[in-house]
PDB file of C-alpha atoms in Angstrom:
ATOM      1  CA  GLY A 142      -5.717 -16.322   5.605  1.00  0.00           C
ATOM      2  CA  ALA A 143      -6.088 -12.549   6.008  1.00  0.00           C
ATOM      3  CA  VAL A 144      -8.299 -11.942   2.999  1.00  0.00           C
ATOM      4  CA  VAL A 145      -9.717  -8.489   2.353  1.00  0.00           C
ATOM      5  CA  SER A 146     -12.513  -8.102  -0.164  1.00  0.00           C
ATOM      6  CA  GLN A 147     -13.291  -4.762  -1.761  1.00  0.00           C
ATOM      7  CA  HIS A 148     -16.423  -4.033  -3.747  1.00  0.00           C
ATOM      8  CA  PRO A 149     -17.109  -2.832  -6.373  1.00  0.00           C
ATOM      9  CA  SER A 150     -13.907  -3.311  -8.304  1.00  0.00           C
ATOM     10  CA  TRP A 151     -14.915  -0.815 -10.947  1.00  0.00           C
ATOM     11  CA  VAL A 152     -17.531   1.902 -11.190  1.00  0.00           C
ATOM     12  CA  ILE A 153     -18.372   4.586 -13.715  1.00  0.00           C
ATOM     13  CA  CYS A 154     -20.926   7.195 -12.828  1.00  0.00           C
ATOM     14  CA  LYS A 155     -22.083  10.689 -13.637  1.00  0.00           C
ATOM     15  CA  SER A 156     -20.792  13.796 -11.910  1.00  0.00           C
ATOM     16  CA  GLY A 157     -22.772  14.592  -8.767  1.00  0.00           C
ATOM     17  CA  THR A 158     -23.438  10.958  -7.885  1.00  0.00           C
ATOM     18  CA  SER A 159     -22.452   9.535  -4.511  1.00  0.00           C
ATOM     19  CA  VAL A 160     -20.532   6.276  -4.628  1.00  0.00           C
ATOM     20  CA  LYS A 161     -20.122   3.781  -1.789  1.00  0.00           C
ATOM     21  CA  ILE A 162     -17.159   1.406  -1.645  1.00  0.00           C
ATOM     22  CA  GLU A 163     -17.140  -1.545   0.747  1.00  0.00           C
ATOM     23  CA  CYS A 164     -14.140  -3.164   2.368  1.00  0.00           C
ATOM     24  CA  ARG A 165     -14.600  -6.462   4.180  1.00  0.00           C
ATOM     25  CA  SER A 166     -12.192  -8.625   6.120  1.00  0.00           C
ATOM     26  CA  LEU A 167     -13.317 -12.178   5.354  1.00  0.00           C
ATOM     27  CA  ASP A 168     -11.408 -14.325   7.814  1.00  0.00           C
ATOM     28  CA  PHE A 169     -10.251 -11.999  10.575  1.00  0.00           C
ATOM     29  CA  GLN A 170     -11.526  -9.130  12.661  1.00  0.00           C
ATOM     30  CA  ALA A 171     -10.226  -5.822  11.408  1.00  0.00           C
ATOM     31  CA  THR A 172      -9.759  -3.486  14.327  1.00  0.00           C
ATOM     32  CA  THR A 173      -8.235  -0.896  12.034  1.00  0.00           C
ATOM     33  CA  MET A 174      -8.898  -0.184   8.378  1.00  0.00           C
ATOM     34  CA  PHE A 175      -7.055   2.227   6.140  1.00  0.00           C
ATOM     35  CA  TRP A 176      -8.271   3.938   2.995  1.00  0.00           C
ATOM     36  CA  TYR A 177      -5.827   4.951   0.287  1.00  0.00           C
ATOM     37  CA  ARG A 178      -6.013   6.721  -3.020  1.00  0.00           C
ATOM     38  CA  GLN A 179      -3.580   6.017  -5.826  1.00  0.00           C
ATOM     39  CA  PHE A 180      -3.021   7.947  -9.031  1.00  0.00           C
ATOM     40  CA  PRO A 181      -1.263   6.323 -12.022  1.00  0.00           C
ATOM     41  CA  LYS A 182       2.423   5.700 -11.398  1.00  0.00           C
ATOM     42  CA  GLN A 183       2.192   7.265  -7.972  1.00  0.00           C
ATOM     43  CA  SER A 184       2.348   5.918  -4.488  1.00  0.00           C
ATOM     44  CA  LEU A 185      -0.540   5.061  -2.234  1.00  0.00           C
ATOM     45  CA  MET A 186      -1.687   8.174  -0.411  1.00  0.00           C
ATOM     46  CA  LEU A 187      -3.328   7.547   2.922  1.00  0.00           C
ATOM     47  CA  MET A 188      -6.711   9.248   3.144  1.00  0.00           C
ATOM     48  CA  ALA A 189      -7.936   8.130   6.531  1.00  0.00           C
ATOM     49  CA  THR A 190      -7.622   5.580   9.289  1.00  0.00           C
ATOM     50  CA  SER A 191     -10.680   4.095  10.909  1.00  0.00           C
ATOM     51  CA  ASN A 192     -10.987   2.082  14.071  1.00  0.00           C
ATOM     52  CA  GLU A 193     -14.105   0.034  14.674  1.00  0.00           C
ATOM     53  CA  GLY A 194     -16.749   1.948  16.539  1.00  0.00           C
ATOM     54  CA  SER A 195     -15.048   5.321  16.445  1.00  0.00           C
ATOM     55  CA  LYS A 196     -14.745   8.234  14.064  1.00  0.00           C
ATOM     56  CA  ALA A 197     -12.195   8.045  11.302  1.00  0.00           C
ATOM     57  CA  THR A 198      -8.993  10.054  11.455  1.00  0.00           C
ATOM     58  CA  TYR A 199      -8.452  11.922   8.214  1.00  0.00           C
ATOM     59  CA  GLU A 200      -5.131  12.967   6.750  1.00  0.00           C
ATOM     60  CA  GLN A 201      -4.435  16.615   6.204  1.00  0.00           C
ATOM     61  CA  GLY A 202      -6.097  17.885   3.064  1.00  0.00           C
ATOM     62  CA  VAL A 203      -8.716  15.136   2.881  1.00  0.00           C
ATOM     63  CA  GLU A 204     -12.256  16.491   3.225  1.00  0.00           C
ATOM     64  CA  LYS A 205     -14.140  14.399   5.741  1.00  0.00           C
ATOM     65  CA  ASP A 206     -17.497  15.627   4.457  1.00  0.00           C
ATOM     66  CA  LYS A 207     -16.516  14.583   0.952  1.00  0.00           C
ATOM     67  CA  PHE A 208     -15.158  11.172   1.852  1.00  0.00           C
ATOM     68  CA  LEU A 209     -17.430   9.632   4.464  1.00  0.00           C
ATOM     69  CA  ILE A 210     -16.013   6.630   6.273  1.00  0.00           C
ATOM     70  CA  ASN A 211     -18.000   4.237   8.405  1.00  0.00           C
ATOM     71  CA  HIS A 212     -16.456   1.334  10.328  1.00  0.00           C
ATOM     72  CA  ALA A 213     -19.491  -0.016  12.108  1.00  0.00           C
ATOM     73  CA  SER A 214     -18.327  -3.599  12.546  1.00  0.00           C
ATOM     74  CA  LEU A 215     -15.085  -5.521  12.904  1.00  0.00           C
ATOM     75  CA  THR A 216     -15.392  -6.869   9.377  1.00  0.00           C
ATOM     76  CA  LEU A 217     -16.761  -3.964   7.350  1.00  0.00           C
ATOM     77  CA  SER A 218     -15.719  -0.426   6.545  1.00  0.00           C
ATOM     78  CA  THR A 219     -17.283   1.750   3.872  1.00  0.00           C
ATOM     79  CA  LEU A 220     -16.029   4.804   2.021  1.00  0.00           C
ATOM     80  CA  THR A 221     -18.647   7.026   0.411  1.00  0.00           C
ATOM     81  CA  VAL A 222     -17.502   9.597  -2.107  1.00  0.00           C
ATOM     82  CA  THR A 223     -20.242  12.188  -1.931  1.00  0.00           C
ATOM     83  CA  SER A 224     -21.240  14.288  -4.925  1.00  0.00           C
ATOM     84  CA  ALA A 225     -18.351  12.890  -6.934  1.00  0.00           C
ATOM     85  CA  HIS A 226     -16.705  14.981  -9.626  1.00  0.00           C
ATOM     86  CA  PRO A 227     -14.213  14.075 -12.361  1.00  0.00           C
ATOM     87  CA  GLU A 228     -11.280  15.077 -10.158  1.00  0.00           C
ATOM     88  CA  ASP A 229     -12.325  12.346  -7.720  1.00  0.00           C
ATOM     89  CA  SER A 230     -11.606   9.722 -10.374  1.00  0.00           C
ATOM     90  CA  SER A 231      -8.867   7.494  -9.007  1.00  0.00           C
ATOM     91  CA  PHE A 232      -8.002   4.037  -7.708  1.00  0.00           C
ATOM     92  CA  TYR A 233      -9.197   3.618  -4.120  1.00  0.00           C
ATOM     93  CA  ILE A 234      -7.716   0.833  -2.006  1.00  0.00           C
ATOM     94  CA  CYS A 235      -8.509  -0.300   1.502  1.00  0.00           C
ATOM     95  CA  SER A 236      -6.384  -2.307   3.864  1.00  0.00           C
ATOM     96  CA  ALA A 237      -7.100  -3.932   7.191  1.00  0.00           C
ATOM     97  CA  SER A 238      -5.246  -4.884  10.319  1.00  0.00           C
ATOM     98  CA  SER A 239      -6.311  -6.945  13.289  1.00  0.00           C
ATOM     99  CA  PHE A 240      -4.338  -4.622  15.522  1.00  0.00           C
ATOM    100  CA  VAL A 241      -5.062  -1.125  16.701  1.00  0.00           C
ATOM    101  CA  GLY A 242      -2.694   0.772  14.485  1.00  0.00           C
ATOM    102  CA  LEU A 243      -0.197  -1.695  13.058  1.00  0.00           C
ATOM    103  CA  GLY A 244       2.436  -2.793  15.494  1.00  0.00           C
ATOM    104  CA  ASN A 245       4.875  -4.404  13.089  1.00  0.00           C
ATOM    105  CA  GLN A 246       2.244  -6.383  11.249  1.00  0.00           C
ATOM    106  CA  PRO A 247       1.768  -6.365   7.470  1.00  0.00           C
ATOM    107  CA  GLN A 248      -1.265  -4.716   5.999  1.00  0.00           C
ATOM    108  CA  HIS A 249      -3.745  -6.801   4.073  1.00  0.00           C
ATOM    109  CA  PHE A 250      -5.096  -4.973   1.060  1.00  0.00           C
ATOM    110  CA  GLY A 251      -8.231  -5.260  -0.977  1.00  0.00           C
ATOM    111  CA  ASP A 252      -7.953  -5.301  -4.752  1.00  0.00           C
ATOM    112  CA  GLY A 253      -9.030  -1.705  -5.111  1.00  0.00           C
ATOM    113  CA  THR A 254     -11.894   0.148  -6.755  1.00  0.00           C
ATOM    114  CA  ARG A 255     -11.376   1.998 -10.008  1.00  0.00           C
ATOM    115  CA  LEU A 256     -13.673   5.023  -9.858  1.00  0.00           C
ATOM    116  CA  SER A 257     -14.346   7.003 -13.023  1.00  0.00           C
ATOM    117  CA  ILE A 258     -16.570  10.061 -12.848  1.00  0.00           C
ATOM    118  CA  LEU A 259     -17.866  11.367 -16.165  1.00  0.00           C
TER     119      LEU A 259
ATOM    120  CA  SER B  51       9.957  16.384   6.005  1.00  0.00           C
ATOM    121  CA  GLN B  52       9.892  12.611   5.814  1.00  0.00           C
ATOM    122  CA  LYS B  53      10.652  11.139   2.422  1.00  0.00           C
ATOM    123  CA  ILE B  54      10.767   7.678   0.933  1.00  0.00           C
ATOM    124  CA  GLU B  55      12.531   7.384  -2.406  1.00  0.00           C
ATOM    125  CA  GLN B  56      12.742   4.331  -4.586  1.00  0.00           C
ATOM    126  CA  ASN B  57      15.674   4.493  -6.930  1.00  0.00           C
ATOM    127  CA  SER B  58      13.973   4.381 -10.249  1.00  0.00           C
ATOM    128  CA  GLU B  59      10.516   4.383 -11.657  1.00  0.00           C
ATOM    129  CA  ALA B  60      11.260   1.431 -13.928  1.00  0.00           C
ATOM    130  CA  LEU B  61      13.824  -1.358 -14.126  1.00  0.00           C
ATOM    131  CA  ASN B  62      14.181  -3.772 -17.031  1.00  0.00           C
ATOM    132  CA  ILE B  63      16.258  -6.930 -16.701  1.00  0.00           C
ATOM    133  CA  GLN B  64      16.754 -10.201 -18.499  1.00  0.00           C
ATOM    134  CA  GLU B  65      15.258 -13.418 -17.177  1.00  0.00           C
ATOM    135  CA  GLY B  66      17.630 -15.264 -14.868  1.00  0.00           C
ATOM    136  CA  LYS B  67      19.430 -12.137 -13.690  1.00  0.00           C
ATOM    137  CA  THR B  68      19.219 -10.627 -10.241  1.00  0.00           C
ATOM    138  CA  ALA B  69      17.024  -7.565  -9.838  1.00  0.00           C
ATOM    139  CA  THR B  70      18.083  -5.048  -7.202  1.00  0.00           C
ATOM    140  CA  LEU B  71      15.683  -2.336  -6.082  1.00  0.00           C
ATOM    141  CA  THR B  72      16.586   0.465  -3.713  1.00  0.00           C
ATOM    142  CA  CYS B  73      14.587   2.269  -1.066  1.00  0.00           C
ATOM    143  CA  ASN B  74      16.090   5.329   0.612  1.00  0.00           C
ATOM    144  CA  TYR B  75      14.473   7.311   3.358  1.00  0.00           C
ATOM    145  CA  THR B  76      15.091  10.579   5.169  1.00  0.00           C
ATOM    146  CA  ASN B  77      13.905  11.953   8.489  1.00  0.00           C
ATOM    147  CA  TYR B  78      12.750   8.521   9.621  1.00  0.00           C
ATOM    148  CA  SER B  79      14.020   6.218  12.313  1.00  0.00           C
ATOM    149  CA  PRO B  80      11.936   3.169  11.513  1.00  0.00           C
ATOM    150  CA  ALA B  81      11.843   0.154  13.751  1.00  0.00           C
ATOM    151  CA  TYR B  82      11.123  -1.926  10.663  1.00  0.00           C
ATOM    152  CA  LEU B  83      10.557  -1.698   6.936  1.00  0.00           C
ATOM    153  CA  GLN B  84       8.253  -3.647   4.648  1.00  0.00           C
ATOM    154  CA  TRP B  85       8.231  -4.556   0.968  1.00  0.00           C
ATOM    155  CA  TYR B  86       5.097  -5.136  -1.072  1.00  0.00           C
ATOM    156  CA  ARG B  87       4.345  -6.259  -4.609  1.00  0.00           C
ATOM    157  CA  GLN B  88       1.598  -4.595  -6.624  1.00  0.00           C
ATOM    158  CA  ASP B  89       0.278  -5.869  -9.930  1.00  0.00           C
ATOM    159  CA  PRO B  90      -1.632  -3.553 -12.298  1.00  0.00           C
ATOM    160  CA  GLY B  91      -5.155  -2.892 -11.100  1.00  0.00           C
ATOM    161  CA  ARG B  92      -4.627  -4.846  -7.885  1.00  0.00           C
ATOM    162  CA  GLY B  93      -3.906  -4.023  -4.271  1.00  0.00           C
ATOM    163  CA  PRO B  94      -0.408  -4.465  -2.838  1.00  0.00           C
ATOM    164  CA  VAL B  95       0.595  -7.845  -1.452  1.00  0.00           C
ATOM    165  CA  PHE B  96       2.946  -8.087   1.518  1.00  0.00           C
ATOM    166  CA  LEU B  97       6.278  -9.772   0.812  1.00  0.00           C
ATOM    167  CA  LEU B  98       8.780  -9.220   3.600  1.00  0.00           C
ATOM    168  CA  LEU B  99       9.314  -7.317   6.824  1.00  0.00           C
ATOM    169  CA  ILE B 100      12.783  -6.564   8.154  1.00  0.00           C
ATOM    170  CA  ARG B 101      13.465  -5.108  11.586  1.00  0.00           C
ATOM    171  CA  GLU B 102      16.077  -2.505  12.426  1.00  0.00           C
ATOM    172  CA  ASN B 103      18.244  -5.049  14.231  1.00  0.00           C
ATOM    173  CA  GLU B 104      18.228  -7.404  11.239  1.00  0.00           C
ATOM    174  CA  LYS B 105      20.771  -6.847   8.506  1.00  0.00           C
ATOM    175  CA  GLU B 106      19.277  -9.270   6.047  1.00  0.00           C
ATOM    176  CA  LYS B 107      16.111 -11.299   5.530  1.00  0.00           C
ATOM    177  CA  ARG B 108      15.450 -14.002   2.953  1.00  0.00           C
ATOM    178  CA  LYS B 109      12.362 -15.674   1.578  1.00  0.00           C
ATOM    179  CA  GLU B 110      12.810 -18.085  -1.304  1.00  0.00           C
ATOM    180  CA  ARG B 111      14.333 -16.014  -4.155  1.00  0.00           C
ATOM    181  CA  LEU B 112      13.853 -12.733  -2.293  1.00  0.00           C
ATOM    182  CA  LYS B 113      16.424 -11.036  -0.128  1.00  0.00           C
ATOM    183  CA  VAL B 114      16.094  -7.743   1.729  1.00  0.00           C
ATOM    184  CA  THR B 115      18.811  -5.788   3.485  1.00  0.00           C
ATOM    185  CA  PHE B 116      18.356  -2.899   5.907  1.00  0.00           C
ATOM    186  CA  ASP B 117      21.115  -0.405   6.639  1.00  0.00           C
ATOM    187  CA  THR B 118      19.948   2.078   9.256  1.00  0.00           C
ATOM    188  CA  THR B 119      23.190   4.051   8.955  1.00  0.00           C
ATOM    189  CA  LEU B 120      22.760   4.610   5.235  1.00  0.00           C
ATOM    190  CA  LYS B 121      18.984   4.839   5.706  1.00  0.00           C
ATOM    191  CA  GLN B 122      18.545   2.390   2.906  1.00  0.00           C
ATOM    192  CA  SER B 123      16.965  -0.953   2.117  1.00  0.00           C
ATOM    193  CA  LEU B 124      17.846  -3.113  -0.862  1.00  0.00           C
ATOM    194  CA  PHE B 125      15.426  -5.648  -2.318  1.00  0.00           C
ATOM    195  CA  HIS B 126      16.866  -8.431  -4.452  1.00  0.00           C
ATOM    196  CA  ILE B 127      15.123 -11.002  -6.625  1.00  0.00           C
ATOM    197  CA  THR B 128      17.510 -13.723  -7.728  1.00  0.00           C
ATOM    198  CA  ALA B 129      16.985 -15.909 -10.796  1.00  0.00           C
ATOM    199  CA  SER B 130      14.297 -13.486 -11.931  1.00  0.00           C
ATOM    200  CA  GLN B 131      11.345 -14.710 -13.974  1.00  0.00           C
ATOM    201  CA  PRO B 132       8.857 -12.894 -16.217  1.00  0.00           C
ATOM    202  CA  ALA B 133       6.243 -13.619 -13.527  1.00  0.00           C
ATOM    203  CA  ASP B 134       8.226 -11.349 -11.189  1.00  0.00           C
ATOM    204  CA  SER B 135       7.259  -8.369 -13.360  1.00  0.00           C
ATOM    205  CA  ALA B 136       5.308  -5.988 -11.124  1.00  0.00           C
ATOM    206  CA  THR B 137       5.697  -2.803  -9.138  1.00  0.00           C
ATOM    207  CA  TYR B 138       7.514  -3.183  -5.843  1.00  0.00           C
ATOM    208  CA  LEU B 139       6.816  -0.790  -2.993  1.00  0.00           C
ATOM    209  CA  CYS B 140       8.750  -0.187   0.180  1.00  0.00           C
ATOM    210  CA  ALA B 141       6.881   1.033   3.235  1.00  0.00           C
ATOM    211  CA  LEU B 142       7.891   2.528   6.551  1.00  0.00           C
ATOM    212  CA  PRO B 143       5.829   2.939   9.714  1.00  0.00           C
ATOM    213  CA  ARG B 144       4.648   6.340  10.802  1.00  0.00           C
ATOM    214  CA  ASN B 145       2.692   6.501  14.034  1.00  0.00           C
ATOM    215  CA  ASN B 146      -0.159   4.055  13.488  1.00  0.00           C
ATOM    216  CA  ASP B 147       0.024   3.742   9.736  1.00  0.00           C
ATOM    217  CA  MET B 148       2.487   2.976   6.947  1.00  0.00           C
ATOM    218  CA  ARG B 149       3.930   5.315   4.363  1.00  0.00           C
ATOM    219  CA  PHE B 150       4.748   3.982   0.936  1.00  0.00           C
ATOM    220  CA  GLY B 151       7.335   4.833  -1.662  1.00  0.00           C
ATOM    221  CA  ALA B 152       6.211   5.476  -5.216  1.00  0.00           C
ATOM    222  CA  GLY B 153       7.423   2.048  -6.251  1.00  0.00           C
ATOM    223  CA  THR B 154       9.728   0.617  -8.896  1.00  0.00           C
ATOM    224  CA  ARG B 155       8.125  -1.075 -11.883  1.00  0.00           C
ATOM    225  CA  LEU B 156      10.163  -4.168 -12.656  1.00  0.00           C
ATOM    226  CA  THR B 157       9.969  -5.842 -16.053  1.00  0.00           C
ATOM    227  CA  VAL B 158      11.699  -9.180 -16.519  1.00  0.00           C
ATOM    228  CA  LYS B 159      12.153 -10.013 -20.184  1.00  0.00           C
ATOM    229  CA  PRO B 160      12.294 -13.626 -21.380  1.00  0.00           C
TER     230      PRO B 160
END
């Protein structure tokens, strides 16, 4: 149980392109979804938290107009990297929880999206 | 500021030995702590959760301890196997999300 699917797993595109990443909870309703960014050999850095039906809460330093998050249903959240540039190249990972916030529940992660901007 | 430090970036051990990974934290008073495993190019997978009132938690070959006085958690893998090679992350709650350490990359050599 508690499967999170993330798509695409890998994308290469030209600078200036907008890229959409999908995160789906397959067998549970995800009240809360989290989006992380991870650089090589570094920890997961939380970008934003989204609750279904409301605006995402962004971490300090994360541009909300650059990283658009939509959580329109209890099973789907999307992250759109708008006008991507090489410095946006990274590994993006989503996670989902069936609770508002976390309580003391584990997070269920997708397998990540490797984004490379040329 | 709040910090989570995992003792070393990399740990190499021989198959069959016990691996011990350390997670230290400062400026936190967590009600619980979690450990995750992450394989290259994959998302983290939850392993264990230990609460502040629990000194030790076990799951198969895994054992986690939690010392709130030392502000430290130890993660042990006994009878380690090459398949245990991965990066292990500790995570602490902060408000409504979790904060992760940078991880320790464990390599178990046959």
